Amino acid sequence: MAELLTAEGICSGYGQVQVLWGAGLRVAAGERVVLLGANGAGKTTLLKVLVGLMPAWEGSVRLDGADITGQRTDRRVRAGLAYMSELGVFPGLTIAENLRIGGQFVPRAALSRRIEELFDLFPDLAAKRRALAGSLSGGQRKMLGIAKALAARPRLLVMDEPSAGLSPLFVQQVIAVLGRFRAEGAGLAMLIAEQNVAFLDLAERVYTLEGGRVRFSGTVAELHADDALHRAYFGLA
Ligand code: ATP
């Protein structure tokens, strides 16, 4: 599979505090990858380095084989990366406004068509397009976050804990929506940082991050086959 995003030897942190210690991962075109890790493992920090919201102290990030380590976030977005943070949406703006911000680099006419496509995909949002995002339920807000990220027609959707703050029922709905994109074979690659192992159902490959270092990289089946990792992430069952 063609290389899409590759990070190698990433070190980064906050002020004097180093959080990432040589972390690396790769996502091929159209591939779904989960970055699994407990609270504080450094998942958010690594994603922010990948999308350019935090600098890499050491290491490199490549997109389509080209070095983008120091590139600004907006350029990465134009090149096909979309980032959904844990918050995901602007609560003080309407649903339609949020989608326009997500697609801010898409030409106007194409964006209007794209937003109508997204409303077809997310009918609950279409019914409330003029409502404030802040008035939505947690699950709907997460759907809007996904739709907002998709407004730019990315090739790689980078998501930070899509399950955060959601009840198990809504988590399943989010997984089902993301699974539709996978089933459609739309070629959309995904990198999903999670501590909820339910998201592994969506993925071909998984990385585990512990203390800012990648401990395991392999297929989901290989993760299950590793006793220690299985116990760590799935409990004793
Ligand atoms: P979570 O699920 O809690 O978001 P995470 O795996 O995404 O966890 P990070 O948010 O990347 O982890 O945090 C990694 C470490 O960096 C933690 O020890 C955290 O306390 C620390 N950290 C995060 N943000 C900051 C910050 N702004 N300033 C200082 N330390 C920070």
PDB file of C-alpha atoms and ligand atoms in Angstrom:
ATOM      1  CA  MET A   1       0.000   0.000   0.000  1.00  0.00           C
ATOM      2  CA  ALA A   2       1.165   3.508  -0.779  1.00  0.00           C
ATOM      3  CA  GLU A   3       2.716   5.408   2.082  1.00  0.00           C
ATOM      4  CA  LEU A   4       0.523   8.236   3.298  1.00  0.00           C
ATOM      5  CA  LEU A   5       1.731   9.388   6.721  1.00  0.00           C
ATOM      6  CA  THR A   6       4.922   8.315   8.448  1.00  0.00           C
ATOM      7  CA  ALA A   7       6.339   9.556  11.741  1.00  0.00           C
ATOM      8  CA  GLU A   8       9.719   8.443  13.004  1.00  0.00           C
ATOM      9  CA  GLY A   9      11.578   9.045  16.250  1.00  0.00           C
ATOM     10  CA  ILE A  10       9.210  11.727  17.525  1.00  0.00           C
ATOM     11  CA  CYS A  11      10.255  13.452  20.736  1.00  0.00           C
ATOM     12  CA  SER A  12       8.109  16.280  22.066  1.00  0.00           C
ATOM     13  CA  GLY A  13       6.565  17.688  25.210  1.00  0.00           C
ATOM     14  CA  TYR A  14       5.531  20.777  27.121  1.00  0.00           C
ATOM     15  CA  GLY A  15       8.160  23.235  28.316  1.00  0.00           C
ATOM     16  CA  GLN A  16      10.769  21.206  30.166  1.00  0.00           C
ATOM     17  CA  VAL A  17       8.557  18.121  30.347  1.00  0.00           C
ATOM     18  CA  GLN A  18       9.260  15.515  27.694  1.00  0.00           C
ATOM     19  CA  VAL A  19       6.202  13.385  26.875  1.00  0.00           C
ATOM     20  CA  LEU A  20       7.151  11.539  23.668  1.00  0.00           C
ATOM     21  CA  TRP A  21      10.336   9.509  23.518  1.00  0.00           C
ATOM     22  CA  GLY A  22      11.056   8.441  19.965  1.00  0.00           C
ATOM     23  CA  ALA A  23       7.501   7.476  18.983  1.00  0.00           C
ATOM     24  CA  GLY A  24       6.780   6.481  15.394  1.00  0.00           C
ATOM     25  CA  LEU A  25       3.941   5.139  13.308  1.00  0.00           C
ATOM     26  CA  ARG A  26       2.779   4.879   9.736  1.00  0.00           C
ATOM     27  CA  VAL A  27      -0.574   4.940   7.994  1.00  0.00           C
ATOM     28  CA  ALA A  28      -0.874   3.738   4.415  1.00  0.00           C
ATOM     29  CA  ALA A  29      -3.386   5.160   1.942  1.00  0.00           C
ATOM     30  CA  GLY A  30      -6.871   3.959   2.828  1.00  0.00           C
ATOM     31  CA  GLU A  31      -5.696   2.136   5.948  1.00  0.00           C
ATOM     32  CA  ARG A  32      -7.392   2.275   9.366  1.00  0.00           C
ATOM     33  CA  VAL A  33      -5.027   2.379  12.325  1.00  0.00           C
ATOM     34  CA  VAL A  34      -5.767   2.633  16.050  1.00  0.00           C
ATOM     35  CA  LEU A  35      -3.310   4.212  18.483  1.00  0.00           C
ATOM     36  CA  LEU A  36      -4.169   2.555  21.777  1.00  0.00           C
ATOM     37  CA  GLY A  37      -3.003   3.936  25.099  1.00  0.00           C
ATOM     38  CA  ALA A  38      -4.099   4.745  28.626  1.00  0.00           C
ATOM     39  CA  ASN A  39      -4.746   8.243  29.972  1.00  0.00           C
ATOM     40  CA  GLY A  40      -1.567  10.266  29.830  1.00  0.00           C
ATOM     41  CA  ALA A  41       0.291   7.882  27.501  1.00  0.00           C
ATOM     42  CA  GLY A  42       0.888  10.745  25.077  1.00  0.00           C
ATOM     43  CA  LYS A  43      -1.687  10.016  22.373  1.00  0.00           C
ATOM     44  CA  THR A  44      -2.961  13.585  22.111  1.00  0.00           C
ATOM     45  CA  THR A  45       0.573  14.932  22.085  1.00  0.00           C
ATOM     46  CA  LEU A  46       1.593  12.595  19.256  1.00  0.00           C
ATOM     47  CA  LEU A  47      -1.475  13.469  17.166  1.00  0.00           C
ATOM     48  CA  LYS A  48      -0.777  17.169  17.666  1.00  0.00           C
ATOM     49  CA  VAL A  49       2.759  16.704  16.402  1.00  0.00           C
ATOM     50  CA  LEU A  50       1.421  14.806  13.381  1.00  0.00           C
ATOM     51  CA  VAL A  51      -0.982  17.588  12.431  1.00  0.00           C
ATOM     52  CA  GLY A  52       1.441  20.399  13.252  1.00  0.00           C
ATOM     53  CA  LEU A  53      -0.193  21.803  16.383  1.00  0.00           C
ATOM     54  CA  MET A  54       2.908  21.002  18.411  1.00  0.00           C
ATOM     55  CA  PRO A  55       6.538  20.990  17.284  1.00  0.00           C
ATOM     56  CA  ALA A  56       8.615  17.824  17.109  1.00  0.00           C
ATOM     57  CA  TRP A  57      11.742  18.325  19.216  1.00  0.00           C
ATOM     58  CA  GLU A  58      13.293  15.433  17.333  1.00  0.00           C
ATOM     59  CA  GLY A  59      12.203  13.080  14.594  1.00  0.00           C
ATOM     60  CA  SER A  60      10.343  13.537  11.344  1.00  0.00           C
ATOM     61  CA  VAL A  61       6.859  13.461   9.862  1.00  0.00           C
ATOM     62  CA  ARG A  62       6.320  12.658   6.177  1.00  0.00           C
ATOM     63  CA  LEU A  63       3.211  12.937   4.075  1.00  0.00           C
ATOM     64  CA  ASP A  64       3.266  11.161   0.697  1.00  0.00           C
ATOM     65  CA  GLY A  65       6.997  10.730   1.251  1.00  0.00           C
ATOM     66  CA  ALA A  66       7.660  14.479   1.602  1.00  0.00           C
ATOM     67  CA  ASP A  67       9.067  15.850   4.846  1.00  0.00           C
ATOM     68  CA  ILE A  68       6.416  18.030   6.545  1.00  0.00           C
ATOM     69  CA  THR A  69       7.970  18.095  10.031  1.00  0.00           C
ATOM     70  CA  GLY A  70       8.017  21.891  10.306  1.00  0.00           C
ATOM     71  CA  GLN A  71       5.017  22.598   8.094  1.00  0.00           C
ATOM     72  CA  ARG A  72       2.069  24.670   9.323  1.00  0.00           C
ATOM     73  CA  THR A  73      -1.181  22.912  10.135  1.00  0.00           C
ATOM     74  CA  ASP A  74      -3.212  24.667   7.425  1.00  0.00           C
ATOM     75  CA  ARG A  75      -0.852  23.368   4.765  1.00  0.00           C
ATOM     76  CA  ARG A  76      -1.210  19.848   6.104  1.00  0.00           C
ATOM     77  CA  VAL A  77      -4.989  20.228   6.008  1.00  0.00           C
ATOM     78  CA  ARG A  78      -4.840  21.392   2.395  1.00  0.00           C
ATOM     79  CA  ALA A  79      -2.662  18.373   1.636  1.00  0.00           C
ATOM     80  CA  GLY A  80      -5.324  15.987   2.933  1.00  0.00           C
ATOM     81  CA  LEU A  81      -5.037  15.688   6.718  1.00  0.00           C
ATOM     82  CA  ALA A  82      -8.063  16.379   8.903  1.00  0.00           C
ATOM     83  CA  TYR A  83      -7.911  16.500  12.688  1.00  0.00           C
ATOM     84  CA  MET A  84     -10.767  15.936  15.091  1.00  0.00           C
ATOM     85  CA  SER A  85      -9.791  16.983  18.599  1.00  0.00           C
ATOM     86  CA  GLU A  86     -11.542  15.650  21.676  1.00  0.00           C
ATOM     87  CA  LEU A  87     -13.723  18.765  21.717  1.00  0.00           C
ATOM     88  CA  GLY A  88     -14.320  18.509  18.002  1.00  0.00           C
ATOM     89  CA  VAL A  89     -16.744  21.379  17.399  1.00  0.00           C
ATOM     90  CA  PHE A  90     -17.356  25.050  18.185  1.00  0.00           C
ATOM     91  CA  PRO A  91     -20.395  25.035  20.496  1.00  0.00           C
ATOM     92  CA  GLY A  92     -21.214  28.733  19.907  1.00  0.00           C
ATOM     93  CA  LEU A  93     -21.579  28.267  16.137  1.00  0.00           C
ATOM     94  CA  THR A  94     -24.371  26.566  14.210  1.00  0.00           C
ATOM     95  CA  ILE A  95     -24.031  23.130  12.688  1.00  0.00           C
ATOM     96  CA  ALA A  96     -23.758  24.603   9.188  1.00  0.00           C
ATOM     97  CA  GLU A  97     -21.110  27.108  10.356  1.00  0.00           C
ATOM     98  CA  ASN A  98     -19.080  24.325  11.930  1.00  0.00           C
ATOM     99  CA  LEU A  99     -19.122  22.407   8.658  1.00  0.00           C
ATOM    100  CA  ARG A 100     -18.026  25.505   6.748  1.00  0.00           C
ATOM    101  CA  ILE A 101     -15.081  25.920   9.102  1.00  0.00           C
ATOM    102  CA  GLY A 102     -14.160  22.275   8.593  1.00  0.00           C
ATOM    103  CA  GLY A 103     -14.124  22.871   4.851  1.00  0.00           C
ATOM    104  CA  GLN A 104     -12.633  26.354   4.923  1.00  0.00           C
ATOM    105  CA  PHE A 105     -10.005  25.533   2.291  1.00  0.00           C
ATOM    106  CA  VAL A 106     -12.505  23.982  -0.128  1.00  0.00           C
ATOM    107  CA  PRO A 107     -13.704  26.300  -2.938  1.00  0.00           C
ATOM    108  CA  ARG A 108     -17.120  27.807  -2.128  1.00  0.00           C
ATOM    109  CA  ALA A 109     -19.320  25.961  -4.637  1.00  0.00           C
ATOM    110  CA  ALA A 110     -17.645  22.623  -3.980  1.00  0.00           C
ATOM    111  CA  LEU A 111     -18.037  23.166  -0.238  1.00  0.00           C
ATOM    112  CA  SER A 112     -21.771  23.810  -0.565  1.00  0.00           C
ATOM    113  CA  ARG A 113     -22.130  20.506  -2.464  1.00  0.00           C
ATOM    114  CA  ARG A 114     -19.968  18.756   0.097  1.00  0.00           C
ATOM    115  CA  ILE A 115     -22.088  20.035   2.980  1.00  0.00           C
ATOM    116  CA  GLU A 116     -25.262  18.732   1.311  1.00  0.00           C
ATOM    117  CA  GLU A 117     -23.551  15.332   0.886  1.00  0.00           C
ATOM    118  CA  LEU A 118     -22.671  15.372   4.576  1.00  0.00           C
ATOM    119  CA  PHE A 119     -26.262  16.229   5.507  1.00  0.00           C
ATOM    120  CA  ASP A 120     -27.338  13.162   3.491  1.00  0.00           C
ATOM    121  CA  LEU A 121     -24.881  11.071   5.473  1.00  0.00           C
ATOM    122  CA  PHE A 122     -25.892  12.620   8.814  1.00  0.00           C
ATOM    123  CA  PRO A 123     -29.655  13.273   8.578  1.00  0.00           C
ATOM    124  CA  ASP A 124     -29.930  14.145  12.281  1.00  0.00           C
ATOM    125  CA  LEU A 125     -27.623  17.089  11.644  1.00  0.00           C
ATOM    126  CA  ALA A 126     -29.504  18.175   8.521  1.00  0.00           C
ATOM    127  CA  ALA A 127     -32.681  18.591  10.549  1.00  0.00           C
ATOM    128  CA  LYS A 128     -30.887  20.987  12.882  1.00  0.00           C
ATOM    129  CA  ARG A 129     -28.533  22.800  10.552  1.00  0.00           C
ATOM    130  CA  ARG A 130     -29.277  26.226  12.050  1.00  0.00           C
ATOM    131  CA  ALA A 131     -29.095  25.038  15.648  1.00  0.00           C
ATOM    132  CA  LEU A 132     -26.058  25.832  17.758  1.00  0.00           C
ATOM    133  CA  ALA A 133     -23.629  22.943  18.072  1.00  0.00           C
ATOM    134  CA  GLY A 134     -23.727  23.516  21.819  1.00  0.00           C
ATOM    135  CA  SER A 135     -27.409  22.522  21.863  1.00  0.00           C
ATOM    136  CA  LEU A 136     -26.677  19.020  20.526  1.00  0.00           C
ATOM    137  CA  SER A 137     -26.415  15.894  22.652  1.00  0.00           C
ATOM    138  CA  GLY A 138     -22.935  14.472  23.246  1.00  0.00           C
ATOM    139  CA  GLY A 139     -23.421  11.801  20.600  1.00  0.00           C
ATOM    140  CA  GLN A 140     -24.712  14.241  17.977  1.00  0.00           C
ATOM    141  CA  ARG A 141     -21.889  16.623  18.773  1.00  0.00           C
ATOM    142  CA  LYS A 142     -19.416  13.844  18.058  1.00  0.00           C
ATOM    143  CA  MET A 143     -21.163  13.120  14.752  1.00  0.00           C
ATOM    144  CA  LEU A 144     -20.837  16.813  13.914  1.00  0.00           C
ATOM    145  CA  GLY A 145     -17.139  16.647  14.789  1.00  0.00           C
ATOM    146  CA  ILE A 146     -16.703  13.789  12.335  1.00  0.00           C
ATOM    147  CA  ALA A 147     -18.749  15.558   9.645  1.00  0.00           C
ATOM    148  CA  LYS A 148     -16.776  18.759  10.206  1.00  0.00           C
ATOM    149  CA  ALA A 149     -13.502  16.908   9.718  1.00  0.00           C
ATOM    150  CA  LEU A 150     -14.869  15.240   6.588  1.00  0.00           C
ATOM    151  CA  ALA A 151     -15.979  18.557   5.071  1.00  0.00           C
ATOM    152  CA  ALA A 152     -12.472  19.063   3.741  1.00  0.00           C
ATOM    153  CA  ARG A 153     -12.588  15.716   1.879  1.00  0.00           C
ATOM    154  CA  PRO A 154      -9.461  14.513   3.668  1.00  0.00           C
ATOM    155  CA  ARG A 155      -7.440  11.483   2.696  1.00  0.00           C
ATOM    156  CA  LEU A 156      -6.541  10.873   6.343  1.00  0.00           C
ATOM    157  CA  LEU A 157      -8.880  11.503   9.244  1.00  0.00           C
ATOM    158  CA  VAL A 158      -6.937  11.857  12.494  1.00  0.00           C
ATOM    159  CA  MET A 159      -9.225  11.489  15.509  1.00  0.00           C
ATOM    160  CA  ASP A 160      -8.454  12.060  19.170  1.00  0.00           C
ATOM    161  CA  GLU A 161     -10.582   9.825  21.399  1.00  0.00           C
ATOM    162  CA  PRO A 162     -13.867   9.864  19.530  1.00  0.00           C
ATOM    163  CA  SER A 163     -15.351   7.903  22.464  1.00  0.00           C
ATOM    164  CA  ALA A 164     -14.533  10.588  25.041  1.00  0.00           C
ATOM    165  CA  GLY A 165     -17.535  11.550  27.136  1.00  0.00           C
ATOM    166  CA  LEU A 166     -19.933   9.222  25.301  1.00  0.00           C
ATOM    167  CA  SER A 167     -22.152   6.516  26.742  1.00  0.00           C
ATOM    168  CA  PRO A 168     -21.541   2.979  25.385  1.00  0.00           C
ATOM    169  CA  LEU A 169     -24.589   3.309  23.123  1.00  0.00           C
ATOM    170  CA  PHE A 170     -23.239   6.461  21.471  1.00  0.00           C
ATOM    171  CA  VAL A 171     -19.790   4.896  21.203  1.00  0.00           C
ATOM    172  CA  GLN A 172     -21.361   2.108  19.157  1.00  0.00           C
ATOM    173  CA  GLN A 173     -23.096   4.677  16.954  1.00  0.00           C
ATOM    174  CA  VAL A 174     -19.841   6.476  16.285  1.00  0.00           C
ATOM    175  CA  ILE A 175     -18.154   3.173  15.429  1.00  0.00           C
ATOM    176  CA  ALA A 176     -21.034   2.313  13.086  1.00  0.00           C
ATOM    177  CA  VAL A 177     -20.729   5.661  11.280  1.00  0.00           C
ATOM    178  CA  LEU A 178     -16.988   5.295  10.856  1.00  0.00           C
ATOM    179  CA  GLY A 179     -17.526   1.712   9.715  1.00  0.00           C
ATOM    180  CA  ARG A 180     -19.753   2.966   6.901  1.00  0.00           C
ATOM    181  CA  PHE A 181     -16.841   4.898   5.459  1.00  0.00           C
ATOM    182  CA  ARG A 182     -14.736   1.799   5.703  1.00  0.00           C
ATOM    183  CA  ALA A 183     -17.415  -0.352   4.046  1.00  0.00           C
ATOM    184  CA  GLU A 184     -17.839   2.111   1.200  1.00  0.00           C
ATOM    185  CA  GLY A 185     -14.176   1.639   0.392  1.00  0.00           C
ATOM    186  CA  ALA A 186     -13.950   5.396  -0.042  1.00  0.00           C
ATOM    187  CA  GLY A 187     -10.203   5.241   0.380  1.00  0.00           C
ATOM    188  CA  LEU A 188     -10.390   7.312   3.536  1.00  0.00           C
ATOM    189  CA  ALA A 189      -7.531   6.454   5.867  1.00  0.00           C
ATOM    190  CA  MET A 190      -8.100   6.830   9.620  1.00  0.00           C
ATOM    191  CA  LEU A 191      -5.811   7.201  12.591  1.00  0.00           C
ATOM    192  CA  ILE A 192      -7.840   6.862  15.782  1.00  0.00           C
ATOM    193  CA  ALA A 193      -6.283   7.507  19.201  1.00  0.00           C
ATOM    194  CA  GLU A 194      -8.327   5.635  21.781  1.00  0.00           C
ATOM    195  CA  GLN A 195      -8.303   3.822  25.059  1.00  0.00           C
ATOM    196  CA  ASN A 196     -11.556   2.070  24.166  1.00  0.00           C
ATOM    197  CA  VAL A 197     -10.712  -1.266  22.534  1.00  0.00           C
ATOM    198  CA  ALA A 198     -14.100  -1.358  20.776  1.00  0.00           C
ATOM    199  CA  PHE A 199     -12.512   0.826  18.085  1.00  0.00           C
ATOM    200  CA  LEU A 200     -10.202  -2.027  17.149  1.00  0.00           C
ATOM    201  CA  ASP A 201     -13.157  -3.449  15.187  1.00  0.00           C
ATOM    202  CA  LEU A 202     -12.560  -0.689  12.661  1.00  0.00           C
ATOM    203  CA  ALA A 203      -8.826  -1.152  12.318  1.00  0.00           C
ATOM    204  CA  GLU A 204      -6.414  -3.207  10.316  1.00  0.00           C
ATOM    205  CA  ARG A 205      -3.440  -2.314  12.462  1.00  0.00           C
ATOM    206  CA  VAL A 206      -2.774  -1.068  15.944  1.00  0.00           C
ATOM    207  CA  TYR A 207      -0.005   0.691  17.852  1.00  0.00           C
ATOM    208  CA  THR A 208       0.128   0.786  21.622  1.00  0.00           C
ATOM    209  CA  LEU A 209       1.649   3.829  23.286  1.00  0.00           C
ATOM    210  CA  GLU A 210       2.991   3.631  26.836  1.00  0.00           C
ATOM    211  CA  GLY A 211       4.896   6.414  28.548  1.00  0.00           C
ATOM    212  CA  GLY A 212       5.404   8.207  25.245  1.00  0.00           C
ATOM    213  CA  ARG A 213       6.923   5.170  23.522  1.00  0.00           C
ATOM    214  CA  VAL A 214       5.383   2.750  21.053  1.00  0.00           C
ATOM    215  CA  ARG A 215       5.410  -0.619  22.735  1.00  0.00           C
ATOM    216  CA  PHE A 216       3.600  -2.750  20.143  1.00  0.00           C
ATOM    217  CA  SER A 217       2.837  -2.436  16.483  1.00  0.00           C
ATOM    218  CA  GLY A 218       1.025  -5.068  14.483  1.00  0.00           C
ATOM    219  CA  THR A 219      -2.317  -6.366  13.332  1.00  0.00           C
ATOM    220  CA  VAL A 220      -5.277  -6.513  15.663  1.00  0.00           C
ATOM    221  CA  ALA A 221      -4.993 -10.334  15.614  1.00  0.00           C
ATOM    222  CA  GLU A 222      -1.357 -10.069  16.725  1.00  0.00           C
ATOM    223  CA  LEU A 223      -2.363  -7.836  19.624  1.00  0.00           C
ATOM    224  CA  HIS A 224      -4.900 -10.425  20.750  1.00  0.00           C
ATOM    225  CA  ALA A 225      -2.264 -13.152  20.472  1.00  0.00           C
ATOM    226  CA  ASP A 226       0.129 -11.340  22.848  1.00  0.00           C
ATOM    227  CA  ASP A 227      -0.874 -12.487  26.352  1.00  0.00           C
ATOM    228  CA  ALA A 228       0.584  -9.556  28.277  1.00  0.00           C
ATOM    229  CA  LEU A 229      -0.919  -6.958  25.960  1.00  0.00           C
ATOM    230  CA  HIS A 230      -4.206  -8.772  25.872  1.00  0.00           C
ATOM    231  CA  ARG A 231      -4.365  -8.683  29.663  1.00  0.00           C
ATOM    232  CA  ALA A 232      -3.334  -5.021  29.731  1.00  0.00           C
ATOM    233  CA  TYR A 233      -5.949  -3.829  27.269  1.00  0.00           C
ATOM    234  CA  PHE A 234      -8.767  -6.358  27.496  1.00  0.00           C
ATOM    235  CA  GLY A 235      -8.539  -7.374  31.153  1.00  0.00           C
ATOM    236  CA  LEU A 236      -8.421 -10.962  32.330  1.00  0.00           C
ATOM    237  CA  ALA A 237     -11.507 -12.136  30.472  1.00  0.00           C
TER     238      ALA A 237
HETATM  239  P1  ATP B   1      -5.622  11.491  27.600  1.00  0.00           P
HETATM  240  O1  ATP B   1      -6.427  10.298  27.262  1.00  0.00           O
HETATM  241  O2  ATP B   1      -5.695  11.820  29.067  1.00  0.00           O
HETATM  242  O3  ATP B   1      -5.840  12.677  26.710  1.00  0.00           O
HETATM  243  P2  ATP B   1      -3.143  11.059  26.206  1.00  0.00           P
HETATM  244  O4  ATP B   1      -2.605   9.691  25.944  1.00  0.00           O
HETATM  245  O5  ATP B   1      -3.789  11.760  25.066  1.00  0.00           O
HETATM  246  O6  ATP B   1      -4.118  10.995  27.427  1.00  0.00           O
HETATM  247  P3  ATP B   1      -1.549  13.405  26.487  1.00  0.00           P
HETATM  248  O7  ATP B   1      -2.742  14.290  26.619  1.00  0.00           O
HETATM  249  O8  ATP B   1      -0.749  13.473  25.246  1.00  0.00           O
HETATM  250  O9  ATP B   1      -1.952  11.890  26.766  1.00  0.00           O
HETATM  251  O10 ATP B   1      -0.627  13.698  27.753  1.00  0.00           O
HETATM  252  C1  ATP B   1       0.618  13.067  27.949  1.00  0.00           C
HETATM  253  C2  ATP B   1       1.310  13.676  29.151  1.00  0.00           C
HETATM  254  O11 ATP B   1       1.566  15.056  28.890  1.00  0.00           O
HETATM  255  C3  ATP B   1       0.529  13.608  30.450  1.00  0.00           C
HETATM  256  O12 ATP B   1       1.403  13.288  31.484  1.00  0.00           O
HETATM  257  C4  ATP B   1      -0.006  15.017  30.612  1.00  0.00           C
HETATM  258  O13 ATP B   1      -0.128  15.333  31.962  1.00  0.00           O
HETATM  259  C5  ATP B   1       1.057  15.844  29.954  1.00  0.00           C
HETATM  260  N1  ATP B   1       0.498  17.067  29.372  1.00  0.00           N
HETATM  261  C6  ATP B   1      -0.526  17.145  28.502  1.00  0.00           C
HETATM  262  N2  ATP B   1      -0.797  18.415  28.158  1.00  0.00           N
HETATM  263  C7  ATP B   1       0.076  19.166  28.858  1.00  0.00           C
HETATM  264  C8  ATP B   1       0.314  20.575  28.950  1.00  0.00           C
HETATM  265  N3  ATP B   1      -0.405  21.461  28.242  1.00  0.00           N
HETATM  266  N4  ATP B   1       1.311  20.982  29.778  1.00  0.00           N
HETATM  267  C9  ATP B   1       2.046  20.099  30.484  1.00  0.00           C
HETATM  268  N5  ATP B   1       1.870  18.766  30.436  1.00  0.00           N
HETATM  269  C10 ATP B   1       0.915  18.305  29.637  1.00  0.00           C
END
